[in-house]
mmCIF file of C-alpha atoms in Angstrom:
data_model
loop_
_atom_site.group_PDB
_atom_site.id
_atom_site.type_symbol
_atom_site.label_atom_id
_atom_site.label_comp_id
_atom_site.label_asym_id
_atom_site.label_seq_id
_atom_site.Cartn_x
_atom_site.Cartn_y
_atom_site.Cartn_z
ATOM 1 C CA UNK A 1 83.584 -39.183 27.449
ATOM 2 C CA UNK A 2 82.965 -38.615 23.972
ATOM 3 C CA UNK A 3 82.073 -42.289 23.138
ATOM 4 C CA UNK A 4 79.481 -41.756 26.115
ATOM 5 C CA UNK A 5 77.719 -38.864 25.019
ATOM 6 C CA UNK A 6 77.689 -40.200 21.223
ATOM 7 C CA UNK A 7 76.205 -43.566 22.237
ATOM 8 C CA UNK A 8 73.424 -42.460 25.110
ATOM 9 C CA UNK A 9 72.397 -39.568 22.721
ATOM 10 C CA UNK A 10 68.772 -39.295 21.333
ATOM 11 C CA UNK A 11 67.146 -37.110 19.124
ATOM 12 C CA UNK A 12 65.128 -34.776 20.715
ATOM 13 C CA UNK A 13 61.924 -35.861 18.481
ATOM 14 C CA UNK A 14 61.184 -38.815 16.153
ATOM 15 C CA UNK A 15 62.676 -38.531 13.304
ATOM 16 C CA UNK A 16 65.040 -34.829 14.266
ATOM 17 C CA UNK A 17 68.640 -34.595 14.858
ATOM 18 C CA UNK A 18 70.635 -35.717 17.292
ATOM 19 C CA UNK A 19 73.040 -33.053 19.457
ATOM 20 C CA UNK A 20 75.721 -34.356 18.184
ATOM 21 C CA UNK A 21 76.677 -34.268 14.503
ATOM 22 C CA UNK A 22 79.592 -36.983 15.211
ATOM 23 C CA UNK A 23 83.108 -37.112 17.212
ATOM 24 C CA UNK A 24 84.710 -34.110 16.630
ATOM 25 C CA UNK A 25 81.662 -31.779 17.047
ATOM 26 C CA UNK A 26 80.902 -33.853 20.369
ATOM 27 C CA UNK A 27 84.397 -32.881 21.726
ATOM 28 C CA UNK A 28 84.090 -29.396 20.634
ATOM 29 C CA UNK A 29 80.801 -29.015 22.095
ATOM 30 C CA UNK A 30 81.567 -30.315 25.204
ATOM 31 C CA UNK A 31 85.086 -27.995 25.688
ATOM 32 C CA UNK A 32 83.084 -25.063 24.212
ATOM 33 C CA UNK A 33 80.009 -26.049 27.058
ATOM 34 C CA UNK A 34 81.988 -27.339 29.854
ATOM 35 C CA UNK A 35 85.914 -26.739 29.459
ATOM 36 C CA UNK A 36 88.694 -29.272 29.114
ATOM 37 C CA UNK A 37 87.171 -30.160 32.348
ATOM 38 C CA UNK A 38 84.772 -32.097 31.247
ATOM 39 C CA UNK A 39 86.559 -34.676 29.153
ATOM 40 C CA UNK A 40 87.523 -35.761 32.433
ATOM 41 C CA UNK A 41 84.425 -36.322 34.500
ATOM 42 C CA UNK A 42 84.070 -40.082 35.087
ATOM 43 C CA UNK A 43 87.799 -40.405 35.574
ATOM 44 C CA UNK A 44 88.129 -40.994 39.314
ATOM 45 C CA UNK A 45 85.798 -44.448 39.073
ATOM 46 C CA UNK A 46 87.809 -44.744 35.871
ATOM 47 C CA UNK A 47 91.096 -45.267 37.624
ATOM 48 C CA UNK A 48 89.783 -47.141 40.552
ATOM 49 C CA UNK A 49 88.352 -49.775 38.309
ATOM 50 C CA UNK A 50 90.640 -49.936 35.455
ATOM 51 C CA UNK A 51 93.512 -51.404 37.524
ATOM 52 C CA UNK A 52 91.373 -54.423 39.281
ATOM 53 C CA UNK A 53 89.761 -54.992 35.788
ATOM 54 C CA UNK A 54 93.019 -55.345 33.550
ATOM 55 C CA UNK A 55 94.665 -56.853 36.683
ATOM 56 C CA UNK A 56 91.531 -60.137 36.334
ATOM 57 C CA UNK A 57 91.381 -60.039 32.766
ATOM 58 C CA UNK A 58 94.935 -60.404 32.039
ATOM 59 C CA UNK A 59 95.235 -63.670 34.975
ATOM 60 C CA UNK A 60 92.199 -65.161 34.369
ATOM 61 C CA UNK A 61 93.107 -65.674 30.572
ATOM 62 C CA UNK A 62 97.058 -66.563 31.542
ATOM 63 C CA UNK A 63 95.067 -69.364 34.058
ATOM 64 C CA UNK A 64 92.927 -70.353 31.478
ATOM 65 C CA UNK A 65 95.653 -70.742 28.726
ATOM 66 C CA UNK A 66 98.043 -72.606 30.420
ATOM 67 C CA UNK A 67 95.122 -75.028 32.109
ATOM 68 C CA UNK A 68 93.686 -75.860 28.379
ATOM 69 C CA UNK A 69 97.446 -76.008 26.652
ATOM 70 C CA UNK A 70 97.959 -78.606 29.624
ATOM 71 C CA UNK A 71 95.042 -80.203 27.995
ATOM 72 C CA UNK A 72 95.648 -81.029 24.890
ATOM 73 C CA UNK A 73 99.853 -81.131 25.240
ATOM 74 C CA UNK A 74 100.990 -78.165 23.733
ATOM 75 C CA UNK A 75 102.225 -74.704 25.442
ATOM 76 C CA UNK A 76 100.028 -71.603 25.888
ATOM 77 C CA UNK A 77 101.679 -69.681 23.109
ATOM 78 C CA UNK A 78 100.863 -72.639 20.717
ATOM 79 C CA UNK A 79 97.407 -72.942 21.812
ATOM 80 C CA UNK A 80 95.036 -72.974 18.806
ATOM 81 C CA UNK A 81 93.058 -70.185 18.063
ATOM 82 C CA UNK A 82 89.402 -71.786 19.179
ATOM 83 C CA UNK A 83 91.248 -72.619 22.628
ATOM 84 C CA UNK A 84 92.586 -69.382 22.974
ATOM 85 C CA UNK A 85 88.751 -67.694 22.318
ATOM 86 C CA UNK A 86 87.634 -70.057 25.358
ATOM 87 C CA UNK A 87 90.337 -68.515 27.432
ATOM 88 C CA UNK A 88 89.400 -65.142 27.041
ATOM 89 C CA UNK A 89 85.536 -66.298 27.481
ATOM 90 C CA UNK A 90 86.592 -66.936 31.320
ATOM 91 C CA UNK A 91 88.758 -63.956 31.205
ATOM 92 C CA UNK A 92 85.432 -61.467 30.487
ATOM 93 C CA UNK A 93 83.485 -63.883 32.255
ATOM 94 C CA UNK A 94 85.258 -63.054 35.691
ATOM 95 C CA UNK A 95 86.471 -59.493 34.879
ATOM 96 C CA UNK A 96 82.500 -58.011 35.449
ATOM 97 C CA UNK A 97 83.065 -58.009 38.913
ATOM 98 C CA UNK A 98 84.969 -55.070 38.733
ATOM 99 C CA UNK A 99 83.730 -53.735 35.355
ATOM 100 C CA UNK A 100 80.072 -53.252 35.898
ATOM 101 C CA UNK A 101 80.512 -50.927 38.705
ATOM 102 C CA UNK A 102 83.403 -48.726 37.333
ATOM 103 C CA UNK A 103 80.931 -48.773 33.960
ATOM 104 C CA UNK A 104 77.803 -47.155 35.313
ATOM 105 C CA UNK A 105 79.636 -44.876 37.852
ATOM 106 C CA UNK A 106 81.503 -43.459 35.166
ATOM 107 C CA UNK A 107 78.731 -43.093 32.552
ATOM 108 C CA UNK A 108 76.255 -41.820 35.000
ATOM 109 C CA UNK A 109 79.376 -38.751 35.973
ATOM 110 C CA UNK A 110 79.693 -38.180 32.127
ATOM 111 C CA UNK A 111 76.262 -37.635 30.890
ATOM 112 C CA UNK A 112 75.338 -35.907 34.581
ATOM 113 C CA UNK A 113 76.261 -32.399 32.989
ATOM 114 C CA UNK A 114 73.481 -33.038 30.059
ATOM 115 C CA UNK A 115 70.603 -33.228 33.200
ATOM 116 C CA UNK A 116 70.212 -31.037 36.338
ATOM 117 C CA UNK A 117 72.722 -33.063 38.401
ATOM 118 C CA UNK A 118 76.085 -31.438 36.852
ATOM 119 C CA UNK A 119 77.592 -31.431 40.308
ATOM 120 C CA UNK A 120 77.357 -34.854 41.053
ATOM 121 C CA UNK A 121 80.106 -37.228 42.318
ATOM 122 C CA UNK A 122 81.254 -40.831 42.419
ATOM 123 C CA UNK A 123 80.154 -41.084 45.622
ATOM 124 C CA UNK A 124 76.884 -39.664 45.525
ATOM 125 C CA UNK A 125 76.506 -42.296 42.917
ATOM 126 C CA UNK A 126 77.545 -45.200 44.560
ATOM 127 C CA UNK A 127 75.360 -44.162 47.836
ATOM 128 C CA UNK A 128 72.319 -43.442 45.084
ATOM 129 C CA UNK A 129 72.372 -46.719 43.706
ATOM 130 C CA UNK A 130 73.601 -49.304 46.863
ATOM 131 C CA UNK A 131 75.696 -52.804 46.177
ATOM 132 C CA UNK A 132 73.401 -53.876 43.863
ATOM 133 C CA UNK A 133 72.695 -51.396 41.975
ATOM 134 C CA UNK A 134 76.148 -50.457 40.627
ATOM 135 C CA UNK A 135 75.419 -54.138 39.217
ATOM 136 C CA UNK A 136 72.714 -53.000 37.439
ATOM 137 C CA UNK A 137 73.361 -53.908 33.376
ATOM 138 C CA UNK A 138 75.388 -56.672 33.892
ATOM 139 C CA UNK A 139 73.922 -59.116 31.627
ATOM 140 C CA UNK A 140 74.637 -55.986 28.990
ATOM 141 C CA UNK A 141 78.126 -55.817 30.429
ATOM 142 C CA UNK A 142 78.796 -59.724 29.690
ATOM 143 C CA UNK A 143 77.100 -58.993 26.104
ATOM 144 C CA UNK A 144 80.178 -57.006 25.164
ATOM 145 C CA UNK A 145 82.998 -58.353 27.150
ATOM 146 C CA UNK A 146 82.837 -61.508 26.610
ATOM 147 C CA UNK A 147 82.765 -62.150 23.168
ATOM 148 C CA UNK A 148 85.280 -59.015 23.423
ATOM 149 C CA UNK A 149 87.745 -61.014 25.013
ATOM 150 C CA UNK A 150 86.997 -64.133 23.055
ATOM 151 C CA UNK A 151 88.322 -62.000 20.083
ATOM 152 C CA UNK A 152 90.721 -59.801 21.136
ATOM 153 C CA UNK A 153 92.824 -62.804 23.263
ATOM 154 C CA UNK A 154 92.740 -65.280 20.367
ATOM 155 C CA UNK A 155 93.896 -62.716 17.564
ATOM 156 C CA UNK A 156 96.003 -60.667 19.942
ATOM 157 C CA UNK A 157 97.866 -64.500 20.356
ATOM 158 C CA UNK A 158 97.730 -65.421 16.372
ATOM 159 C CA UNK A 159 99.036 -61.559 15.007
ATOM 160 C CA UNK A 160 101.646 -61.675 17.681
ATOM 161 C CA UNK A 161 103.054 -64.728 16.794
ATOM 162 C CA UNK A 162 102.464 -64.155 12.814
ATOM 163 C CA UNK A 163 104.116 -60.662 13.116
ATOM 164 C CA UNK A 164 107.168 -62.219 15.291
ATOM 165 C CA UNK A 165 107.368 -65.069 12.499
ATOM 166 C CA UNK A 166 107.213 -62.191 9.815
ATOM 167 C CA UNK A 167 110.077 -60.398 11.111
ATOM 168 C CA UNK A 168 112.391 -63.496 11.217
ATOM 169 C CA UNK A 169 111.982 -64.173 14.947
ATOM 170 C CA UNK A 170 112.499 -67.663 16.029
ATOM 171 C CA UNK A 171 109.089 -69.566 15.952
ATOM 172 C CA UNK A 172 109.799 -71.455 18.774
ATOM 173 C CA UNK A 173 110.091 -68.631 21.070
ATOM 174 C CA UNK A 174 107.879 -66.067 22.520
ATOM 175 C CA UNK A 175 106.532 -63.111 20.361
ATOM 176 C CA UNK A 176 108.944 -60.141 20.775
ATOM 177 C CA UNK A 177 107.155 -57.188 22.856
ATOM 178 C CA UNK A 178 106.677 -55.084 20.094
ATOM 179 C CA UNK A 179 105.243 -57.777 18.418
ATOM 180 C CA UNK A 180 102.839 -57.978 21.396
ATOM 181 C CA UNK A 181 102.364 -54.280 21.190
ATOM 182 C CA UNK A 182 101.353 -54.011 17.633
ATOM 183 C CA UNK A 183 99.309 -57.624 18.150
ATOM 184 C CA UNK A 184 97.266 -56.637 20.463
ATOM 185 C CA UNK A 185 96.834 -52.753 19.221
ATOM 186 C CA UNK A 186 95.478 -54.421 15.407
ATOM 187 C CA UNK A 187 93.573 -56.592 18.137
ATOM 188 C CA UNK A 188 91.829 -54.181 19.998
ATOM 189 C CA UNK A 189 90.554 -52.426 16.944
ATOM 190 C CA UNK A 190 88.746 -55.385 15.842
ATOM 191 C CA UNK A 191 87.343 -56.552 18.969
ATOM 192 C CA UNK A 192 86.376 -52.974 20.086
ATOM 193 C CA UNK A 193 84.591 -52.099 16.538
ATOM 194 C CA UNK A 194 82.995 -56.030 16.814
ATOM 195 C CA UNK A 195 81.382 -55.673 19.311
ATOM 196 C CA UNK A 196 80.372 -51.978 19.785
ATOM 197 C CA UNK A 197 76.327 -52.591 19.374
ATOM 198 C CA UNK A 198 76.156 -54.373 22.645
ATOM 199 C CA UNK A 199 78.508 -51.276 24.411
ATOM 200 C CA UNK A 200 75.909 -48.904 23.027
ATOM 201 C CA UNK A 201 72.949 -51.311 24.515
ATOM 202 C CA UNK A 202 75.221 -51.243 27.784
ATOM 203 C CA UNK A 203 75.114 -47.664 27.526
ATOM 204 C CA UNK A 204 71.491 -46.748 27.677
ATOM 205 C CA UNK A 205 71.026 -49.865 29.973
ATOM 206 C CA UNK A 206 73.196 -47.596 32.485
ATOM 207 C CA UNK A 207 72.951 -44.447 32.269
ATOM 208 C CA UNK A 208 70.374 -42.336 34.118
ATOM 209 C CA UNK A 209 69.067 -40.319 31.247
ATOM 210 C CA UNK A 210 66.718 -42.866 30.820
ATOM 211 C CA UNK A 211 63.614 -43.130 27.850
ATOM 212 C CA UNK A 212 59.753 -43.118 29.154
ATOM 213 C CA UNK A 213 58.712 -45.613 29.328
ATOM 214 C CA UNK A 214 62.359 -46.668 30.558
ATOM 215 C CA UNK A 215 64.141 -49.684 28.826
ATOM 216 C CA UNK A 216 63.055 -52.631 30.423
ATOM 217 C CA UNK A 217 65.716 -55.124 29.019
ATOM 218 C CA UNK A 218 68.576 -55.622 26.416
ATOM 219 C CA UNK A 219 65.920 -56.898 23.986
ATOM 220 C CA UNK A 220 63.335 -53.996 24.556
ATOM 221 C CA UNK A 221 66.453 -51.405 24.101
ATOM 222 C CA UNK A 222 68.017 -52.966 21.246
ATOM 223 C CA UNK A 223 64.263 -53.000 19.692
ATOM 224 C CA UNK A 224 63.611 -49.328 20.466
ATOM 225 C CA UNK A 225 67.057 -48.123 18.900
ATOM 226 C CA UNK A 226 66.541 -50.329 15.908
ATOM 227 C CA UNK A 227 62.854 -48.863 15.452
ATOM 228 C CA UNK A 228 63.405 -45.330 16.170
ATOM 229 C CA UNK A 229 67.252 -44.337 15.084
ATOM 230 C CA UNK A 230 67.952 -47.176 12.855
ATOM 231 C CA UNK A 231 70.583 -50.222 12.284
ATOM 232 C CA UNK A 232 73.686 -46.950 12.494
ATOM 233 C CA UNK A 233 72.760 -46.404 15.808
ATOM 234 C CA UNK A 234 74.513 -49.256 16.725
ATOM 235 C CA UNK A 235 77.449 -48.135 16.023
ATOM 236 C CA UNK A 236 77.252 -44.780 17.802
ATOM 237 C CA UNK A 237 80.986 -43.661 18.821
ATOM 238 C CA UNK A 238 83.017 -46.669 17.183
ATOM 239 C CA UNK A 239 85.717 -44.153 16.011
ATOM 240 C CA UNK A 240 86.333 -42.828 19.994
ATOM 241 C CA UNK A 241 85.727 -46.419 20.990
ATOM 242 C CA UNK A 242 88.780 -47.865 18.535
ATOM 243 C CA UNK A 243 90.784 -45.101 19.545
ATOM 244 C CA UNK A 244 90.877 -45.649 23.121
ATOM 245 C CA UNK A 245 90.491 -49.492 23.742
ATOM 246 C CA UNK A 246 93.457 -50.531 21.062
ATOM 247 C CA UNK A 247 96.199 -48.535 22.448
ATOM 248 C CA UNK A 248 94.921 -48.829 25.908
ATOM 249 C CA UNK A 249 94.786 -53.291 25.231
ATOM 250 C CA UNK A 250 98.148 -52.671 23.345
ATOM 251 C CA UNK A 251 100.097 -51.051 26.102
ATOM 252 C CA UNK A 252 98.512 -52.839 28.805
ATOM 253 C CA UNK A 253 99.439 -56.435 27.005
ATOM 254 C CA UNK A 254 102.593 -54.923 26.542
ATOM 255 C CA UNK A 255 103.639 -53.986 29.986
ATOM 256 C CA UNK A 256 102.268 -57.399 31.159
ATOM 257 C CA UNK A 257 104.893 -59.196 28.903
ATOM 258 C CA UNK A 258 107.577 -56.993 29.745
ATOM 259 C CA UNK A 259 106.779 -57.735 33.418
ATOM 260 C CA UNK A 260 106.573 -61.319 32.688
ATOM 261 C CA UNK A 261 109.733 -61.792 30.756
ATOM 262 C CA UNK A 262 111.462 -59.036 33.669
ATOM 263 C CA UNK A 263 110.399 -61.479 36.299
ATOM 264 C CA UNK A 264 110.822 -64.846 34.421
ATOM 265 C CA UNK A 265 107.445 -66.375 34.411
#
């Protein structure tokens, strides 16, 4: 919520302040406005999209993997570093199916209470816009996760291993969870903070507080921001960003290796 309503904000007039003065006054501001509450709106698409989306992801790039390590004879946990960035390519490639409509349901719930629609729901949201509109901003939605995943898979592999080899583990076999925790947590920070300009395109792409006239395209928006709030606009709620997507990747890589080594795959 907070990383929403740092990223779609605008200053009332050229040149003024935005309503935010960072973070921490956005989350006070929005308890102090609309309750605890209201760090929660969006959280219903949220958990009805997260699960599908992780669920792709995480295959797609275990697919991928084991098809290119097949490739060039060696074993997806040896897979070079290029190789693995190709695997998680596919991986964001395929996960936007589920991501773009979870994405602008949920942004369009958490900056609702800045407009005259407060009230509104998922599924007044989902009727408002039809099938093909919930898949409005997806070229913005590739923008970020796919070069997201092309980082976060290949390093979350390399630390993994490096931290497993660190700690005396044998090299020859399979990073130790924890290893896999704190991999892909280091991970997630990078890939989150790397690629947080296009999220903040993504962001005004989809929400419905829109500019007039209204962004016509990722170049057009990324040209307006750059013009009118400057190069650090870019980079509009990287702090809440980090903060949610590294232990969110880290425990979500985690449980998928515990699963996998549970079940034997």
């Amino acid at each position: 919520m907070v990383k929403t309503r740092l990223q779609n904000q605008k200053p009332a007039t050229p040149g003024g302040k935005p309503p935010y003065a960072g973070a921490v006054d956005c989350f006070r501001q929005i308890v102090r406005g609309e309750g605890v509450r209201g760090l929660y709106r969006g959280l219903v698409p949220n958990l009805a999209g997260v699960t599908p989306e992780k669920a792709i992801k995480l295959a797609v790039n275990d697919v991928a993997r084991g098809a290119l390590a097949a490739r060039i004879g060696t074993t997806p946990d040896k897979l070079p570093t290029s190789y693995g960035a190709l695997a998680g390519a596919a991986a964001g490639l395929c996960q936007v199916i589920a991501t773009n409509p979870m994405e602008i349901v949920k942004i369009r719930m958490q900056v609702a209470a800045t407009s005259t629609r407060a009230n509104v729901t998922a599924m007044d949201i989902v009727r408002e816009l039809g099938i093909r509109g919930v898949y409005k901003g997806t070229a913005a939605t590739l923008l970020r996760d796919v070069p997201f995943s092309m980082l976060f898979f290949s390093l979350q592999a390399m630390f993994a291993q490096r931290l497993h080899a660190y700690g005396g583990g044998d090299t020859a076999a399979k990073p130790s969870t924890l290893c896999v925790l704190a991999g892909s947590t280091v991970a997630g920070v990078i890939a989150s903070g790397a690629v947080t300009p296009a999220d903040v395109i993504k962001t005004r792409l989809q929400s419905s507080s829109q500019p007039s006239p209204p962004y016509r395209g990722i170049a057009d928006c990324a040209s307006r921001i750059l013009q009118t709030e400057g190069p650090s606009a870019f980079f509009k709620g990287v702090v809440p960003r980090c903060l949610t997507m590294a232990p969110l990747f880290g425990i979500a890589l985690m449980m998928y290796d515990l699963q996998q080594k549970t079940l034997g795959w």
